[in-house]
Short mmCIF file of C-alpha atoms in Angstrom, two decimals:
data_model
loop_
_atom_site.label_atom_id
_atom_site.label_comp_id
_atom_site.label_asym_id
_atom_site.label_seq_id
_atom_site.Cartn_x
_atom_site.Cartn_y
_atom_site.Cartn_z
CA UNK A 1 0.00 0.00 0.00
CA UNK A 2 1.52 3.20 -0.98
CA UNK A 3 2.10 6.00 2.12
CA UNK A 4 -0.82 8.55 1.21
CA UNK A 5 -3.26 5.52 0.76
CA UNK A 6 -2.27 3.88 4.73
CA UNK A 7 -1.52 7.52 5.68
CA UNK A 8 -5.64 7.87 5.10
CA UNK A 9 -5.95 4.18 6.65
CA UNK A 10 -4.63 4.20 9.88
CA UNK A 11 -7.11 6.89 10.60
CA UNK A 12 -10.20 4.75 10.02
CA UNK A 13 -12.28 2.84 12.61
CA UNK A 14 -11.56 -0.13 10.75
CA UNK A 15 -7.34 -0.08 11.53
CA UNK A 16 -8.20 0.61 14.92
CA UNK A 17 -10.21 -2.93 15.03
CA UNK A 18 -7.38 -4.32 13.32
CA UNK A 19 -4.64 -3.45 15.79
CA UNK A 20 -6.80 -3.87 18.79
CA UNK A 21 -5.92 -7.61 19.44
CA UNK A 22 -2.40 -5.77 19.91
CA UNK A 23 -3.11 -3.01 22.02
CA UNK A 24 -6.43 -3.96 23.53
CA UNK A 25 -8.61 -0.36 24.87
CA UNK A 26 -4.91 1.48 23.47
CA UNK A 27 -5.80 1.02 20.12
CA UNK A 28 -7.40 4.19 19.08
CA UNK A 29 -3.97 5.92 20.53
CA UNK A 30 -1.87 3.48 19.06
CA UNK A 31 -3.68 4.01 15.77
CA UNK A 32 -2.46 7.69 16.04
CA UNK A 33 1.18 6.59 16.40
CA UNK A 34 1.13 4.90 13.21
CA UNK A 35 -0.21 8.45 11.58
CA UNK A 36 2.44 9.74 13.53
CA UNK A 37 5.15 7.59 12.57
CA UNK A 38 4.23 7.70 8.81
CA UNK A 39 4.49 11.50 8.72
CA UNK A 40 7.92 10.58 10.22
CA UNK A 41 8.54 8.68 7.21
CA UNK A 42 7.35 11.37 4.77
CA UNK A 43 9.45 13.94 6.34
CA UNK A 44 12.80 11.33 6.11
CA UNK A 45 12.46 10.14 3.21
CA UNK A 46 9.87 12.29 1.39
CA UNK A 47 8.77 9.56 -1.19
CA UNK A 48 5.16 8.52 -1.64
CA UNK A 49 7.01 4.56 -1.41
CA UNK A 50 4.94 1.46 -0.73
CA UNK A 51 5.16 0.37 2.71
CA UNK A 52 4.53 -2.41 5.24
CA UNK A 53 4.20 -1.93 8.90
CA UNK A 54 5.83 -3.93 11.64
CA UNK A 55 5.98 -4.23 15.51
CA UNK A 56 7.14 -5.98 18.10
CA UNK A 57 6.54 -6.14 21.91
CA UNK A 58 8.57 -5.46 25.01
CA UNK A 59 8.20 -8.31 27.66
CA UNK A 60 7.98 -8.58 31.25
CA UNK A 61 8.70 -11.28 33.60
CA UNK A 62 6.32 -12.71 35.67
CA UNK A 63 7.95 -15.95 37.29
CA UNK A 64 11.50 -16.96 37.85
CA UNK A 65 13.64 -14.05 39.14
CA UNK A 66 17.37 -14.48 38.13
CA UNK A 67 16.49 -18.33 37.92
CA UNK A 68 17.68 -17.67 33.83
CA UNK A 69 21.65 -17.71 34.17
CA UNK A 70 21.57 -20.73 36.24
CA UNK A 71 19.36 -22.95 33.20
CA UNK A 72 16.24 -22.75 35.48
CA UNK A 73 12.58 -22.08 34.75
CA UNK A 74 10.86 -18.82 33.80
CA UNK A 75 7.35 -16.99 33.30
CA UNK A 76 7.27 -14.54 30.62
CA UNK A 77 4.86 -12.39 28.52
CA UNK A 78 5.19 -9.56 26.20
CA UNK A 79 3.21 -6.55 26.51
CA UNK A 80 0.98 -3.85 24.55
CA UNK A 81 4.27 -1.70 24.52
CA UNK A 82 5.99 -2.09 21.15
CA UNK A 83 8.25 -1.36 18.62
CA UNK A 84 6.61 0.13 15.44
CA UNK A 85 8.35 0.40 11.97
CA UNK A 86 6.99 1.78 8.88
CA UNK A 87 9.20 0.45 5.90
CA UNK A 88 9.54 0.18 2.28
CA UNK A 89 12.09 -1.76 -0.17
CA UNK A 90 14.92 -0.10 -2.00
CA UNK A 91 16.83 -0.67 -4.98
CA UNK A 92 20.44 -0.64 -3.29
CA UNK A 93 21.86 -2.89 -0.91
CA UNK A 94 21.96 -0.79 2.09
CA UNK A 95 19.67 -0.88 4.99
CA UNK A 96 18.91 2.61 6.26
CA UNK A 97 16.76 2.97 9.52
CA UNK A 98 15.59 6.15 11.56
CA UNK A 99 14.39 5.54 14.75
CA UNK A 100 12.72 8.81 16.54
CA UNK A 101 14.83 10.92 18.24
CA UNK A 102 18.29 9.42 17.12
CA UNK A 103 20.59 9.32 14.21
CA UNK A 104 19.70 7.75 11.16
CA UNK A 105 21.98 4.40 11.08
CA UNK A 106 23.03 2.31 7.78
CA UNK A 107 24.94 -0.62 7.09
CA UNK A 108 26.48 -1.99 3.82
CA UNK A 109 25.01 -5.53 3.26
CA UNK A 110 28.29 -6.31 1.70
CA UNK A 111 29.46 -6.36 4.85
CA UNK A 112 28.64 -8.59 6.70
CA UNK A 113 31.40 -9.02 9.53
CA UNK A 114 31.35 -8.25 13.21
CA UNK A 115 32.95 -5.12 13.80
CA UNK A 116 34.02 -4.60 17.87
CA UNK A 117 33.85 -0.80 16.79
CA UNK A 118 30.10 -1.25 16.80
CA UNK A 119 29.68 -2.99 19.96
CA UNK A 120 26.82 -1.38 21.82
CA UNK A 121 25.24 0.09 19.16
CA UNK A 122 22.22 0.33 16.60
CA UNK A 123 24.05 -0.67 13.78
CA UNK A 124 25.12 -3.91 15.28
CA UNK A 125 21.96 -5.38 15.74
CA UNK A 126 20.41 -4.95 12.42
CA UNK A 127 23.82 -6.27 10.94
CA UNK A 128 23.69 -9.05 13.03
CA UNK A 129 19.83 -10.23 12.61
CA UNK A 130 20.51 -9.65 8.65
CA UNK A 131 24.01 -11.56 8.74
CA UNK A 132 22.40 -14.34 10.43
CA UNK A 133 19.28 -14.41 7.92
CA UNK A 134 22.02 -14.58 4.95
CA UNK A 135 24.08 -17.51 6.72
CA UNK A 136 20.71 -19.76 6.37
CA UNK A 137 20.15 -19.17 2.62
CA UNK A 138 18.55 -15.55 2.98
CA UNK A 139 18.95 -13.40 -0.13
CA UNK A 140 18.44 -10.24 2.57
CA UNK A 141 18.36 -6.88 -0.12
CA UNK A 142 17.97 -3.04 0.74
CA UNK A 143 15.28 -1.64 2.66
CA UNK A 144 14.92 1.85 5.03
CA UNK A 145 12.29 1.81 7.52
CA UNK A 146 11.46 4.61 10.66
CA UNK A 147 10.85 3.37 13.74
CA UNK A 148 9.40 4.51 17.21
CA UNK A 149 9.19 2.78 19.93
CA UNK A 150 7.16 2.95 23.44
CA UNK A 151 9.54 0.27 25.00
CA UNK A 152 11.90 3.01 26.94
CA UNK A 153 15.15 1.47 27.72
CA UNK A 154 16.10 1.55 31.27
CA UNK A 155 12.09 0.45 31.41
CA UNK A 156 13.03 -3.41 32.60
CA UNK A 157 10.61 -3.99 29.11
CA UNK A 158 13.51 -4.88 27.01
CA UNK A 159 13.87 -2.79 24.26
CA UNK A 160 17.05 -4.15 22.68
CA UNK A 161 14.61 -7.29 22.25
CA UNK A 162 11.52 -5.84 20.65
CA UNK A 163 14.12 -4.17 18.18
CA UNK A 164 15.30 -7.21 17.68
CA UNK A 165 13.19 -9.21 16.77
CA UNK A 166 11.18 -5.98 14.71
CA UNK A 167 14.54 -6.42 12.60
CA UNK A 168 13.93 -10.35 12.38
CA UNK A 169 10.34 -10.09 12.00
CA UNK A 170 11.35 -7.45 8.80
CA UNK A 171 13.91 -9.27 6.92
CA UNK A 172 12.12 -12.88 7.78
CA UNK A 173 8.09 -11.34 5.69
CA UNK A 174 10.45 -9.09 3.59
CA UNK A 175 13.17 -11.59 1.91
CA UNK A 176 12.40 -15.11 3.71
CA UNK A 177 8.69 -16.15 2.65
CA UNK A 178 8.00 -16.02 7.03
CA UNK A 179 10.06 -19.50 6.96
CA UNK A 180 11.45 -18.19 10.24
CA UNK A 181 9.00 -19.23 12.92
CA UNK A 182 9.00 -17.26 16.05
CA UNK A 183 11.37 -19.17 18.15
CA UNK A 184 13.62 -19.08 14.96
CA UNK A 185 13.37 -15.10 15.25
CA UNK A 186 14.34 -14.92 18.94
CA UNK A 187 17.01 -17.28 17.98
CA UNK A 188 18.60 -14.76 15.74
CA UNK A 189 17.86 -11.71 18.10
CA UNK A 190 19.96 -13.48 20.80
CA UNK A 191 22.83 -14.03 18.37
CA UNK A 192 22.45 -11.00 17.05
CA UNK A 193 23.16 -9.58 20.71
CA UNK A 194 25.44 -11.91 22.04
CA UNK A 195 27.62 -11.68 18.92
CA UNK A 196 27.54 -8.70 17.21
CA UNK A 197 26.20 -6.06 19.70
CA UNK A 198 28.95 -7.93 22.49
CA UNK A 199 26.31 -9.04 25.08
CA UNK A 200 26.09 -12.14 26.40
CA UNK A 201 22.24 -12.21 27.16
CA UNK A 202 20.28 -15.51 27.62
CA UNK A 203 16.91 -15.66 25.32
CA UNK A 204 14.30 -15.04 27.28
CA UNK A 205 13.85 -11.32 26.68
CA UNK A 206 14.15 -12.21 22.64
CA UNK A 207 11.33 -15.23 23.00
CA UNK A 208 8.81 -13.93 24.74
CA UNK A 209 8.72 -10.51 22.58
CA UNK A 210 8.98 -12.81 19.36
CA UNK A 211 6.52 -15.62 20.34
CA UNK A 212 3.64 -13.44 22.55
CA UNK A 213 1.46 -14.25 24.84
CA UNK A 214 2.37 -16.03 28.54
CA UNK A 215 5.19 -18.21 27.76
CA UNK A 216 7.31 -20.80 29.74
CA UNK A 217 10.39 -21.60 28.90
CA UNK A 218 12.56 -24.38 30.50
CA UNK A 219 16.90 -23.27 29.84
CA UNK A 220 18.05 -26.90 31.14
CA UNK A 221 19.56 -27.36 27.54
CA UNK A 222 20.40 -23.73 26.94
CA UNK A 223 21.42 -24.41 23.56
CA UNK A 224 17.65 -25.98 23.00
CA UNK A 225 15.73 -24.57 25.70
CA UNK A 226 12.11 -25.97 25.82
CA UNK A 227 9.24 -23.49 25.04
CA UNK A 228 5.58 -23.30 25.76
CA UNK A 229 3.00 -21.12 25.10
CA UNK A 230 0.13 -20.97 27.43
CA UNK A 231 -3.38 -20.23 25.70
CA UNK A 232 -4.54 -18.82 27.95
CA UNK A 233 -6.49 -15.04 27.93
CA UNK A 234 -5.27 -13.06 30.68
CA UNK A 235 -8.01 -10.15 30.09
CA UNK A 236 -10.44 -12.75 31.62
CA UNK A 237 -8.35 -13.08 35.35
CA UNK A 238 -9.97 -9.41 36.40
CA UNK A 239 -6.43 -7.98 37.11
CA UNK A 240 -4.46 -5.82 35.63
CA UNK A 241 -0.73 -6.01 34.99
CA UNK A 242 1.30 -2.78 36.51
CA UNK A 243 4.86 -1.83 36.65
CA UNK A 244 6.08 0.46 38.80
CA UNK A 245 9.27 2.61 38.18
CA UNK A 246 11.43 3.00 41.67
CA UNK A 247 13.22 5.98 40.13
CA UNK A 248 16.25 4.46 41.10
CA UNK A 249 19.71 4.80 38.85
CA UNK A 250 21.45 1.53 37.49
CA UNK A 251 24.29 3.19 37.72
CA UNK A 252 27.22 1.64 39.63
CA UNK A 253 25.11 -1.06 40.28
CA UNK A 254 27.05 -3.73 37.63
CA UNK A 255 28.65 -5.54 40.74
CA UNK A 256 25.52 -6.08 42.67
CA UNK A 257 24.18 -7.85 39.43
CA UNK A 258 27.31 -9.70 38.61
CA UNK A 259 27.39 -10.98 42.21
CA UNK A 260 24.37 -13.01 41.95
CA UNK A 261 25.39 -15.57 39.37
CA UNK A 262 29.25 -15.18 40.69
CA UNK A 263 27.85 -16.62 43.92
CA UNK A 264 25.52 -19.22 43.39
CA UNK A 265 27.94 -20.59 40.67
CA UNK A 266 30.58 -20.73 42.97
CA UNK A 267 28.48 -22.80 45.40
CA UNK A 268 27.71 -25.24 42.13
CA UNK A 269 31.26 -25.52 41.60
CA UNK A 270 31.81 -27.34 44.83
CA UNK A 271 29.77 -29.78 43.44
CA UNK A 272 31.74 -30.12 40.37
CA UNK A 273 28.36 -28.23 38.19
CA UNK A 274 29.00 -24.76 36.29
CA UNK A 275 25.42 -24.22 37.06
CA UNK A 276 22.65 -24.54 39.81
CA UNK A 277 20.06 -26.75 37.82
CA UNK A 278 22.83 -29.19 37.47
CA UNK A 279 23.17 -29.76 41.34
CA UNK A 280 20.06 -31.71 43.23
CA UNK A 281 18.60 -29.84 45.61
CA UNK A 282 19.03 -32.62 48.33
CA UNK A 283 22.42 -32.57 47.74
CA UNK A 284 22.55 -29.22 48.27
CA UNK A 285 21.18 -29.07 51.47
CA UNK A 286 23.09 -31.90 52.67
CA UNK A 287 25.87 -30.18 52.28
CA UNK A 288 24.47 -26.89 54.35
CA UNK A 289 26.80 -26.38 57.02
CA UNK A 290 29.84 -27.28 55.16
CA UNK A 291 28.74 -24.27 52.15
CA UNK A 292 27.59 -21.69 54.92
CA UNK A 293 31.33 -22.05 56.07
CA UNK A 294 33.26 -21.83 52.62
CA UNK A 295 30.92 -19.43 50.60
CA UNK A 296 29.47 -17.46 52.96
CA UNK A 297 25.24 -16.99 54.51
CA UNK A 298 24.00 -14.65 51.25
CA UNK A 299 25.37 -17.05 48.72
CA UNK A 300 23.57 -19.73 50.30
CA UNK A 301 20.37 -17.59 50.43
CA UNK A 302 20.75 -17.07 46.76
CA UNK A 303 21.07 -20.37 46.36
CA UNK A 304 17.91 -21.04 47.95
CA UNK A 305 15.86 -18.94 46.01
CA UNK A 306 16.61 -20.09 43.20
CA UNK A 307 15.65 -23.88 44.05
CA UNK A 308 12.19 -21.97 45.19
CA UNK A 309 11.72 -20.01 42.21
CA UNK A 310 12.67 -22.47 39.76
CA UNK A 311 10.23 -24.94 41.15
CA UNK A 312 7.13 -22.06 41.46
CA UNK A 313 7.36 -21.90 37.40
CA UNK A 314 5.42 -24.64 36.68
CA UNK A 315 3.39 -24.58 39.56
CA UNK A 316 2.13 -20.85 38.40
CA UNK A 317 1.68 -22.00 34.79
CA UNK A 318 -0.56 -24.79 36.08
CA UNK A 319 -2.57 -22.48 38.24
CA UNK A 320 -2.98 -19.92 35.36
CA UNK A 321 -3.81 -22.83 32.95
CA UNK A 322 -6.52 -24.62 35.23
CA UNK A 323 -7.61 -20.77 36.05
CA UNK A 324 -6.68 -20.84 40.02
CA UNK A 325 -5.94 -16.86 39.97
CA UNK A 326 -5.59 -17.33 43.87
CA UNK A 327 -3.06 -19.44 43.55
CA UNK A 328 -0.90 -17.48 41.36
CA UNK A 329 -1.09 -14.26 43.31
CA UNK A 330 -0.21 -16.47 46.36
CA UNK A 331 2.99 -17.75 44.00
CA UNK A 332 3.74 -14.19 42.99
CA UNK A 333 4.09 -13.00 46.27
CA UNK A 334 6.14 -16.22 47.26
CA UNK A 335 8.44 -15.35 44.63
CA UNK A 336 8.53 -11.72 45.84
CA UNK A 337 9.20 -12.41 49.41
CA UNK A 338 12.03 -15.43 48.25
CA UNK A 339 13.54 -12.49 46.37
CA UNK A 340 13.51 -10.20 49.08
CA UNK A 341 14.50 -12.41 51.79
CA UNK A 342 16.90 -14.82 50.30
CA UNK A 343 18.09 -13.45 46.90
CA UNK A 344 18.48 -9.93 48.51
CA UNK A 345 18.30 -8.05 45.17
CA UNK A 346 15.64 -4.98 46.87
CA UNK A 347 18.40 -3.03 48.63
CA UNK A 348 22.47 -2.43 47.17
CA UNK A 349 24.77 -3.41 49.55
CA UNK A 350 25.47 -0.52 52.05
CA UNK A 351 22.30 1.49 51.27
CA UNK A 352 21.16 3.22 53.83
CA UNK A 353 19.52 7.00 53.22
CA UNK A 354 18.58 5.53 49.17
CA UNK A 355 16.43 2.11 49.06
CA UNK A 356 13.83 3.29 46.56
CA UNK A 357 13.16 -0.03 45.52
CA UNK A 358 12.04 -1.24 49.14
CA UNK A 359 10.13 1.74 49.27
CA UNK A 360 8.29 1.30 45.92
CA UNK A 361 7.34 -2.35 47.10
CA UNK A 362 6.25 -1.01 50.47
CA UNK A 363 3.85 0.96 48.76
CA UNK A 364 2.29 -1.55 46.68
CA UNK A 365 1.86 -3.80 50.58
CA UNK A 366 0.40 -0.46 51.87
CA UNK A 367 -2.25 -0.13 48.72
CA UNK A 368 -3.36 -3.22 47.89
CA UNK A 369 -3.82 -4.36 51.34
CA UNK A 370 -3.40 -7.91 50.80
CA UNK A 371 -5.29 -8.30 47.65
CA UNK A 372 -3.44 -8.79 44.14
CA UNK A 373 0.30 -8.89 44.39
CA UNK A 374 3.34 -7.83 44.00
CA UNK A 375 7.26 -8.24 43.73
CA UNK A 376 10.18 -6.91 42.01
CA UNK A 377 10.79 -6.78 38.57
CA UNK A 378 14.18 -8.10 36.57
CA UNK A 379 17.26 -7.46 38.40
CA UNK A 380 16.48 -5.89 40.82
CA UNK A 381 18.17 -3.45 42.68
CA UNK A 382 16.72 -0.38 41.03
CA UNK A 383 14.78 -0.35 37.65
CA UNK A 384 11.33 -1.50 38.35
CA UNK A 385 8.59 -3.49 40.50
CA UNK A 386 5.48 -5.27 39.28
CA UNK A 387 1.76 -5.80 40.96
CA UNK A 388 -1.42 -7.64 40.00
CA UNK A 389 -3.88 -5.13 40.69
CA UNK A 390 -7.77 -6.00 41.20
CA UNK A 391 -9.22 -3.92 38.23
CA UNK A 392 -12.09 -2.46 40.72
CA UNK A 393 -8.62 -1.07 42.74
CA UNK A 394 -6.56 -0.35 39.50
CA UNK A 395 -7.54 3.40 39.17
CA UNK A 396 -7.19 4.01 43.09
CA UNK A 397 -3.85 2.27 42.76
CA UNK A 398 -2.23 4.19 39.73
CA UNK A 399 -3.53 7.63 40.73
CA UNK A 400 -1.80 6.83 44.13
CA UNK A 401 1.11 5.14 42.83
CA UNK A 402 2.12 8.55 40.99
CA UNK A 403 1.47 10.75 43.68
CA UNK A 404 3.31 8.97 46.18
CA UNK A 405 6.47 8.61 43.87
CA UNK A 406 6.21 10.64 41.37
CA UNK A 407 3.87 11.49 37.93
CA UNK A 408 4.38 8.60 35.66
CA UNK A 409 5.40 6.15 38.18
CA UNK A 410 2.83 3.55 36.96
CA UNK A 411 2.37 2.22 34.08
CA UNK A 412 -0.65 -0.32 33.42
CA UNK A 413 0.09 -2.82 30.96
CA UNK A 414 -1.73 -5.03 28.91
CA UNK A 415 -0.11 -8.82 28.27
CA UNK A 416 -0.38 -9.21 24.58
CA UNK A 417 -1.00 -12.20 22.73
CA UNK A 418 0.25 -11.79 19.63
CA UNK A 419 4.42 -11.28 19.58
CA UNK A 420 6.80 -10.01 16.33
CA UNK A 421 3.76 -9.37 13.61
CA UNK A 422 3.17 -7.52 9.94
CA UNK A 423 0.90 -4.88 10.73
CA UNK A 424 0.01 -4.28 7.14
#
């Protein structure tokens, strides 16, 4: 469809219906930041081009808090904040993309080669997912594309994902017939990251945003982890899905993270396992007093959250599943209390006068009042939390929620079922 003919679309009651499976009651705003986005393409590029549209979600995590890195168990779902791209093909073989409020950024696809000058950047994810399209038989050509995005990094949403796998979900409708199923996609994203952009993330960020929906996944066999989808609609549970920004800076904050997996690998180690999952949790146990005295009280705590959480996974995928809502809430705020108590990922080391993060969870105790729940969100530390908020309490909470920390605070979130997708 050419620009002027979707620029007229997008304003029609009809693309609202269209997009609302993605955005749910958003989707008459959402529908405006398509308009918006292709005037942002008219303005870069000023060419009346056909185009396609594109998006992809962030994620949050629901279940398994740093249970990841040790080839545990986690609870995922992407969200109905995304990554839009308006894009059209070109007749060169360079891929040009604008996204709002930064540079443009190209890349030759001549060149295909990791560059360690472009760790960190733009450019090295969109040569990655396209290098890795090519290596399977991909005949990836030019395209440009604008992009805008709702997924603000620093969120705990993962942007680096839903850009990701909005490059995949391009070049895979684009050049590759959609041969690349979703798991394929996320596949890519994660090499794409670990490889050319120089981190070395797991693929849970990359599979939920590609696939959609609640997933599971199982990381026993990192290299195949095991991935379900739950079909499940989470609309129909009467909550509503909030997170919660502490206002707290990541910065300096690398070694609290690092310590984590530092720790409990250590303790797996003197069991002869480079991870956790790899050491029974009897045999862990067993060997209490003898661990407590060579790796020290927190990095046994850590150790035994992450038996907890790992094992709460499937028991909160069965409760959603068989509809027990009761019983995930109670699981949530296991999880969130196991995190707090053992994992000790709420407060830095040292902090006294700054624990925004306690605070922020404090306040979620204080206005639910035992109903819902709550717990932190990610890594921990700063960043964000997350609650389960009765939707008869959900405008009570929010309008309280930013007063007490701060406007925009909380953000209500919709769990979207429907991951990378063609728009149009």
């Amino acid at each position: 469809m050419k620009l002027s003919e979707w620029k007229e679309r997008v304003t029609t009651a009809e693309f609202v219906k269209k997009i609302r499976p993605l955005y749910a009651e958003k989707a008459g705003a959402n529908a405006a930041r398509y308009g918006a986005l292709l005037k942002l393409y008219e303005e870069t590029f000023r060419e009346e081009d056909e185009i396609s549209l594109f998006s992809a979600p962030g994620r949050t995590e629901i279940g398994g808090n740093h249970t990841d890195h040790e080839h545990g168990r986690v609870l995922a779902a992407s969200v109905d904040l995304d990554t839009i791209a308006a894009v059209s093909l070109t007749k060169d073989n360079r891929i040009q993309v604008l996204s709002e409020g930064y540079p443009m950024c190209e890349i030759d696809l001549e060149d295909m080669a990791i560059r360690e000058s472009e760790f960190n950047t733009t450019a090295a994810l969109i040569r990655g997912v396209a290098a890795k399209f090519v290596s399977m038989g991909c005949k990836v050509r030019g395209f440009r594309a604008v992009v805008s995005s709702t997924v603000l990094p620093g969120s705990g949403l993962s942007s680096s994902a839903a850009f990701e796998v909005l490059i995949g979900t391009i070049i895979n409708h684009l050049f590759f017939e959609d041969k690349a199923d979703a798991v394929k996609i996320a596949q890519i994203g994660q090499y794409a990251e670990n490889y050319y952009f120089g981190k070395p993330s797991g693929l849970m960020d990359q599979m939920a945003s590609s696939v959609g929906n609640l997933i599971t996944i199982d990381f026993r066999d990192p290299e195949n982890p095991v991935v379900k989808k739950l079909n499940m609609d989470f609309e129909k549970t009467g909550l509503k899905l909030c997170i919660i920004n502490c206002w707290a800076s990541h910065a300096d904050l690398t070694g609290e993270y690092a310590a984590v997996p530092v720790e409990e690998q250590k303790v797996a180690g003197h069991f002869g396992k480079k991870v956790l999952r790899e050491v029974d949790k009897k045999d862990f146990f067993s060997a209490l007093p003898e661990l407590r005295r060579e790796y020290g009280d927190r990095a046994v705590l850590r150790c035994i959250h992450f038996y907890g959480d790992n094992d709460r996974v499937p028991q909160q995928v069965e409760a959603l599943e068989t509809g027990d809502i009761d019983r995930f809430l109670a699981l949530v705020k296991e999880s969130g209390r196991s995190s707090w108590m053992y994992l000790q990922n709420i407060v830095p080391t040292g902090a006294n006068e700054h624990q925004e993060m306690a605070v922020a969870l404090a306040l979620c105790d204080e206005l639910l009042k035992g109903q819902g729940a709550y717990r932190v969100h990610g890594g921990g530390f700063a960043g964000t939390c997350q609650a389960f908020v009765p939707e008869d309490r959900i405008e009570a909470f929010t309008a309280n929620m930013n007063q007490l920390l701060g406007a925009g605070s909380c953000h209500v979130l919709n769990i979207r079922p429907v991951g990378g997708t063609v728009v149009g």
